Amino acid sequence: MFIKSAKALSYSKAFKQQCVIAPSEVFECDVVVTIRIWYASRRPDLDESLILDLLQEVAYKNDRQVKEKHIYWMGVDKENPRCEIEVSARE
């Protein structure tokens, strides 16, 4: 059984409420994921693997489809910490 920390569970709930996905169809092919992250502090504890898990059945069927990842630490934004996520078919 996979047990998440209280912080991860809280992030998961917020992610599902805020996630805006386009296109509306879930990818079935291999994908490329680009994530740009603005943290609330210089002590980030968000692991991008949680984001990849949360995108399952939202952007793609399974995170094993992710064949290429680009993760960018964009800086600190105490007022508006966020992630911008792009998912595209791998060519």
Backbone as JSON Lines, residues from 0, in Angstrom:
{"i":0,"aa":"M","n":[0.84,-1.19,0.0],"ca":[0.0,0.0,0.0],"c":[0.88,1.24,0.0]}
{"i":1,"aa":"F","n":[0.57,2.2,-0.84],"ca":[1.32,3.44,-0.94],"c":[0.71,4.45,0.02]}
{"i":2,"aa":"I","n":[1.5,4.92,0.98],"ca":[1.02,5.9,1.96],"c":[1.72,7.22,1.71]}
{"i":3,"aa":"K","n":[0.92,8.27,1.55],"ca":[1.46,9.6,1.33],"c":[1.46,10.38,2.63]}
{"i":4,"aa":"S","n":[2.37,11.33,2.74],"ca":[2.41,12.2,3.91],"c":[1.18,13.1,3.9]}
{"i":5,"aa":"A","n":[0.9,13.72,5.05],"ca":[-0.24,14.63,5.15],"c":[-0.08,15.79,4.16]}
{"i":6,"aa":"K","n":[1.16,16.26,4.0],"ca":[1.42,17.36,3.07],"c":[1.14,16.93,1.63]}
{"i":7,"aa":"A","n":[1.55,15.7,1.28],"ca":[1.32,15.19,-0.07],"c":[-0.17,14.98,-0.31]}
{"i":8,"aa":"L","n":[-0.89,14.5,0.67],"ca":[-2.34,14.32,0.53],"c":[-3.04,15.66,0.33]}
{"i":9,"aa":"S","n":[-2.59,16.68,1.07],"ca":[-3.16,18.02,0.93],"c":[-2.88,18.56,-0.46]}
{"i":10,"aa":"Y","n":[-1.64,18.38,-0.95],"ca":[-1.29,18.83,-2.29],"c":[-2.14,18.1,-3.34]}
{"i":11,"aa":"S","n":[-2.33,16.8,-3.15],"ca":[-3.12,16.01,-4.09],"c":[-4.54,16.55,-4.21]}
{"i":12,"aa":"K","n":[-5.13,16.88,-3.07],"ca":[-6.5,17.42,-3.07],"c":[-6.55,18.76,-3.8]}
{"i":13,"aa":"A","n":[-5.6,19.65,-3.52],"ca":[-5.56,20.96,-4.17],"c":[-5.31,20.81,-5.66]}
{"i":14,"aa":"F","n":[-4.44,19.87,-6.04],"ca":[-4.13,19.63,-7.45],"c":[-5.39,19.26,-8.21]}
{"i":15,"aa":"K","n":[-6.16,18.34,-7.68],"ca":[-7.37,17.88,-8.36],"c":[-8.4,18.99,-8.5]}
{"i":16,"aa":"Q","n":[-8.43,19.92,-7.55],"ca":[-9.38,21.03,-7.62],"c":[-8.96,22.08,-8.64]}
{"i":17,"aa":"Q","n":[-7.65,22.23,-8.86],"ca":[-7.15,23.32,-9.69],"c":[-6.7,22.89,-11.08]}
{"i":18,"aa":"C","n":[-6.56,21.61,-11.3],"ca":[-5.98,21.11,-12.53],"c":[-6.87,21.43,-13.73]}
{"i":19,"aa":"V","n":[-6.3,22.15,-14.68],"ca":[-6.99,22.46,-15.93],"c":[-6.22,21.77,-17.04]}
{"i":20,"aa":"I","n":[-6.84,20.8,-17.67],"ca":[-6.16,19.98,-18.67],"c":[-6.75,20.22,-20.05]}
{"i":21,"aa":"A","n":[-5.9,20.35,-21.01],"ca":[-6.27,20.37,-22.42],"c":[-5.18,19.61,-23.14]}
{"i":22,"aa":"P","n":[-5.42,18.76,-24.04],"ca":[-6.72,18.4,-24.61],"c":[-7.56,17.57,-23.64]}
{"i":23,"aa":"S","n":[-8.81,17.42,-23.98],"ca":[-9.73,16.72,-23.09],"c":[-9.54,15.2,-23.11]}
{"i":24,"aa":"E","n":[-8.81,14.68,-24.09],"ca":[-8.59,13.24,-24.17],"c":[-7.3,12.85,-23.47]}
{"i":25,"aa":"V","n":[-7.33,11.71,-22.84],"ca":[-6.16,11.18,-22.14],"c":[-5.23,10.52,-23.17]}
{"i":26,"aa":"F","n":[-3.95,10.88,-23.11],"ca":[-2.98,10.28,-24.03],"c":[-2.84,8.78,-23.77]}
{"i":27,"aa":"E","n":[-2.76,8.0,-24.83],"ca":[-2.5,6.57,-24.72],"c":[-1.11,6.23,-25.25]}
{"i":28,"aa":"C","n":[-0.44,7.2,-25.87],"ca":[0.9,7.0,-26.43],"c":[1.95,7.46,-25.41]}
{"i":29,"aa":"D","n":[3.23,7.27,-25.76],"ca":[4.3,7.79,-24.93],"c":[4.25,9.31,-24.95]}
{"i":30,"aa":"V","n":[4.63,9.94,-23.83],"ca":[4.5,11.39,-23.71],"c":[5.79,12.05,-23.19]}
{"i":31,"aa":"V","n":[5.83,13.36,-23.42],"ca":[6.86,14.25,-22.88],"c":[6.16,15.17,-21.89]}
{"i":32,"aa":"V","n":[6.73,15.32,-20.7],"ca":[6.14,16.19,-19.68],"c":[7.14,17.29,-19.33]}
{"i":33,"aa":"T","n":[6.66,18.52,-19.35],"ca":[7.45,19.67,-18.92],"c":[6.75,20.28,-17.72]}
{"i":34,"aa":"I","n":[7.49,20.45,-16.62],"ca":[6.92,21.03,-15.4],"c":[7.79,22.21,-14.98]}
{"i":35,"aa":"R","n":[7.16,23.35,-14.81],"ca":[7.82,24.54,-14.29],"c":[7.24,24.79,-12.9]}
{"i":36,"aa":"I","n":[8.12,24.85,-11.89],"ca":[7.66,24.94,-10.51],"c":[8.17,26.22,-9.85]}
{"i":37,"aa":"W","n":[7.24,26.98,-9.27],"ca":[7.56,28.11,-8.42],"c":[7.21,27.68,-7.0]}
{"i":38,"aa":"Y","n":[8.19,27.65,-6.13],"ca":[7.99,27.18,-4.76],"c":[7.64,28.33,-3.83]}
{"i":39,"aa":"A","n":[7.06,28.0,-2.68],"ca":[6.71,29.0,-1.67],"c":[7.93,29.45,-0.87]}
{"i":40,"aa":"S","n":[8.99,28.62,-0.85],"ca":[10.2,28.95,-0.11],"c":[11.4,28.27,-0.77]}
{"i":41,"aa":"R","n":[12.58,28.58,-0.27],"ca":[13.8,27.97,-0.79],"c":[13.98,26.55,-0.29]}
{"i":42,"aa":"R","n":[13.1,26.09,0.56],"ca":[13.16,24.73,1.09],"c":[12.03,23.9,0.49]}
{"i":43,"aa":"P","n":[12.12,23.64,-0.79],"ca":[11.02,22.91,-1.45],"c":[10.94,21.47,-0.98]}
{"i":44,"aa":"D","n":[9.72,21.01,-0.78],"ca":[9.53,19.61,-0.42],"c":[8.59,18.9,-1.39]}
{"i":45,"aa":"L","n":[8.23,19.58,-2.46],"ca":[7.38,18.97,-3.48],"c":[8.25,18.12,-4.4]}
{"i":46,"aa":"D","n":[7.91,16.87,-4.5],"ca":[8.62,15.95,-5.38],"c":[7.8,15.83,-6.67]}
{"i":47,"aa":"E","n":[8.44,16.08,-7.81],"ca":[7.69,16.06,-9.07],"c":[7.09,14.7,-9.38]}
{"i":48,"aa":"S","n":[7.58,13.64,-8.75],"ca":[6.98,12.32,-8.98],"c":[5.53,12.28,-8.51]}
{"i":49,"aa":"L","n":[5.2,13.08,-7.51],"ca":[3.81,13.18,-7.06],"c":[2.95,13.78,-8.17]}
{"i":50,"aa":"I","n":[3.47,14.8,-8.84],"ca":[2.73,15.42,-9.95],"c":[2.51,14.41,-11.07]}
{"i":51,"aa":"L","n":[3.55,13.64,-11.4],"ca":[3.41,12.63,-12.45],"c":[2.36,11.6,-12.07]}
{"i":52,"aa":"D","n":[2.3,11.21,-10.8],"ca":[1.27,10.27,-10.34],"c":[-0.12,10.88,-10.47]}
{"i":53,"aa":"L","n":[-0.25,12.15,-10.09],"ca":[-1.56,12.81,-10.13],"c":[-2.08,13.02,-11.55]}
{"i":54,"aa":"L","n":[-1.18,13.05,-12.52],"ca":[-1.6,13.21,-13.92],"c":[-2.13,11.93,-14.54]}
{"i":55,"aa":"Q","n":[-1.97,10.8,-13.84],"ca":[-2.5,9.53,-14.35],"c":[-4.02,9.62,-14.44]}
{"i":56,"aa":"E","n":[-4.55,9.15,-15.54],"ca":[-5.99,9.17,-15.84],"c":[-6.54,10.58,-16.01]}
{"i":57,"aa":"V","n":[-5.66,11.58,-15.98],"ca":[-6.06,12.95,-16.25],"c":[-5.46,13.39,-17.58]}
{"i":58,"aa":"A","n":[-4.14,13.18,-17.73],"ca":[-3.45,13.57,-18.96],"c":[-2.98,12.35,-19.74]}
{"i":59,"aa":"Y","n":[-2.69,11.27,-19.04],"ca":[-2.26,10.01,-19.67],"c":[-2.75,8.85,-18.81]}
{"i":60,"aa":"K","n":[-2.75,7.65,-19.4],"ca":[-3.27,6.49,-18.69],"c":[-2.4,6.08,-17.5]}
{"i":61,"aa":"N","n":[-1.07,6.07,-17.72],"ca":[-0.16,5.59,-16.69],"c":[1.14,6.36,-16.79]}
{"i":62,"aa":"D","n":[1.77,6.65,-15.65],"ca":[3.01,7.43,-15.69],"c":[4.18,6.69,-16.33]}
{"i":63,"aa":"R","n":[4.01,5.41,-16.63],"ca":[5.04,4.68,-17.39],"c":[5.12,5.17,-18.84]}
{"i":64,"aa":"Q","n":[4.11,5.9,-19.28],"ca":[4.12,6.48,-20.62],"c":[5.07,7.67,-20.73]}
{"i":65,"aa":"V","n":[5.48,8.23,-19.6],"ca":[6.37,9.39,-19.6],"c":[7.77,8.91,-19.95]}
{"i":66,"aa":"K","n":[8.2,9.25,-21.15],"ca":[9.51,8.83,-21.65],"c":[10.53,9.96,-21.62]}
{"i":67,"aa":"E","n":[10.05,11.17,-21.42],"ca":[10.95,12.33,-21.36],"c":[10.35,13.33,-20.37]}
{"i":68,"aa":"K","n":[11.21,13.83,-19.46],"ca":[10.77,14.8,-18.45],"c":[11.69,16.0,-18.47]}
{"i":69,"aa":"H","n":[11.07,17.18,-18.37],"ca":[11.82,18.43,-18.23],"c":[11.26,19.12,-16.99]}
{"i":70,"aa":"I","n":[12.06,19.19,-15.94],"ca":[11.62,19.78,-14.68],"c":[12.44,21.05,-14.44]}
{"i":71,"aa":"Y","n":[11.76,22.18,-14.29],"ca":[12.44,23.45,-14.1],"c":[12.05,24.07,-12.76]}
{"i":72,"aa":"W","n":[13.05,24.44,-11.98],"ca":[12.86,25.18,-10.73],"c":[12.89,26.64,-11.11]}
{"i":73,"aa":"M","n":[11.71,27.29,-11.11],"ca":[11.6,28.65,-11.63],"c":[11.92,29.72,-10.59]}
{"i":74,"aa":"G","n":[11.87,29.35,-9.33],"ca":[12.18,30.32,-8.29],"c":[11.18,30.27,-7.16]}
{"i":75,"aa":"V","n":[11.23,31.31,-6.32],"ca":[10.36,31.41,-5.15],"c":[9.29,32.46,-5.43]}
{"i":76,"aa":"D","n":[8.05,32.09,-5.15],"ca":[6.93,33.01,-5.24],"c":[6.04,32.72,-4.03]}
{"i":77,"aa":"K","n":[6.32,33.41,-2.93],"ca":[5.59,33.15,-1.68],"c":[4.1,33.4,-1.8]}
{"i":78,"aa":"E","n":[3.73,34.37,-2.65],"ca":[2.32,34.73,-2.8],"c":[1.56,33.79,-3.73]}
{"i":79,"aa":"N","n":[2.28,33.17,-4.66],"ca":[1.59,32.34,-5.66],"c":[2.45,31.14,-6.07]}
{"i":80,"aa":"P","n":[2.75,30.22,-5.12],"ca":[3.5,29.02,-5.53],"c":[2.63,28.2,-6.48]}
{"i":81,"aa":"R","n":[3.27,27.64,-7.51],"ca":[2.46,26.95,-8.52],"c":[3.31,26.06,-9.4]}
{"i":82,"aa":"C","n":[2.63,25.26,-10.2],"ca":[3.26,24.44,-11.22],"c":[2.55,24.7,-12.54]}
{"i":83,"aa":"E","n":[3.32,24.83,-13.58],"ca":[2.77,24.89,-14.93],"c":[3.21,23.61,-15.62]}
{"i":84,"aa":"I","n":[2.28,22.87,-16.15],"ca":[2.56,21.53,-16.68],"c":[2.12,21.47,-18.14]}
{"i":85,"aa":"E","n":[3.0,20.93,-18.96],"ca":[2.68,20.67,-20.37],"c":[2.92,19.19,-20.63]}
{"i":86,"aa":"V","n":[1.96,18.56,-21.29],"ca":[2.06,17.16,-21.67],"c":[1.8,17.08,-23.16]}
{"i":87,"aa":"S","n":[2.71,16.41,-23.88],"ca":[2.52,16.27,-25.32],"c":[2.95,14.86,-25.75]}
{"i":88,"aa":"A","n":[2.45,14.46,-26.9],"ca":[2.81,13.15,-27.44],"c":[4.3,13.16,-27.79]}
{"i":89,"aa":"R","n":[4.96,12.07,-27.53],"ca":[6.38,11.95,-27.89],"c":[6.47,11.52,-29.33]}
{"i":90,"aa":"E","n":[7.21,12.25,-30.11],"ca":[7.34,11.93,-31.53],"c":[8.55,11.06,-31.81]}
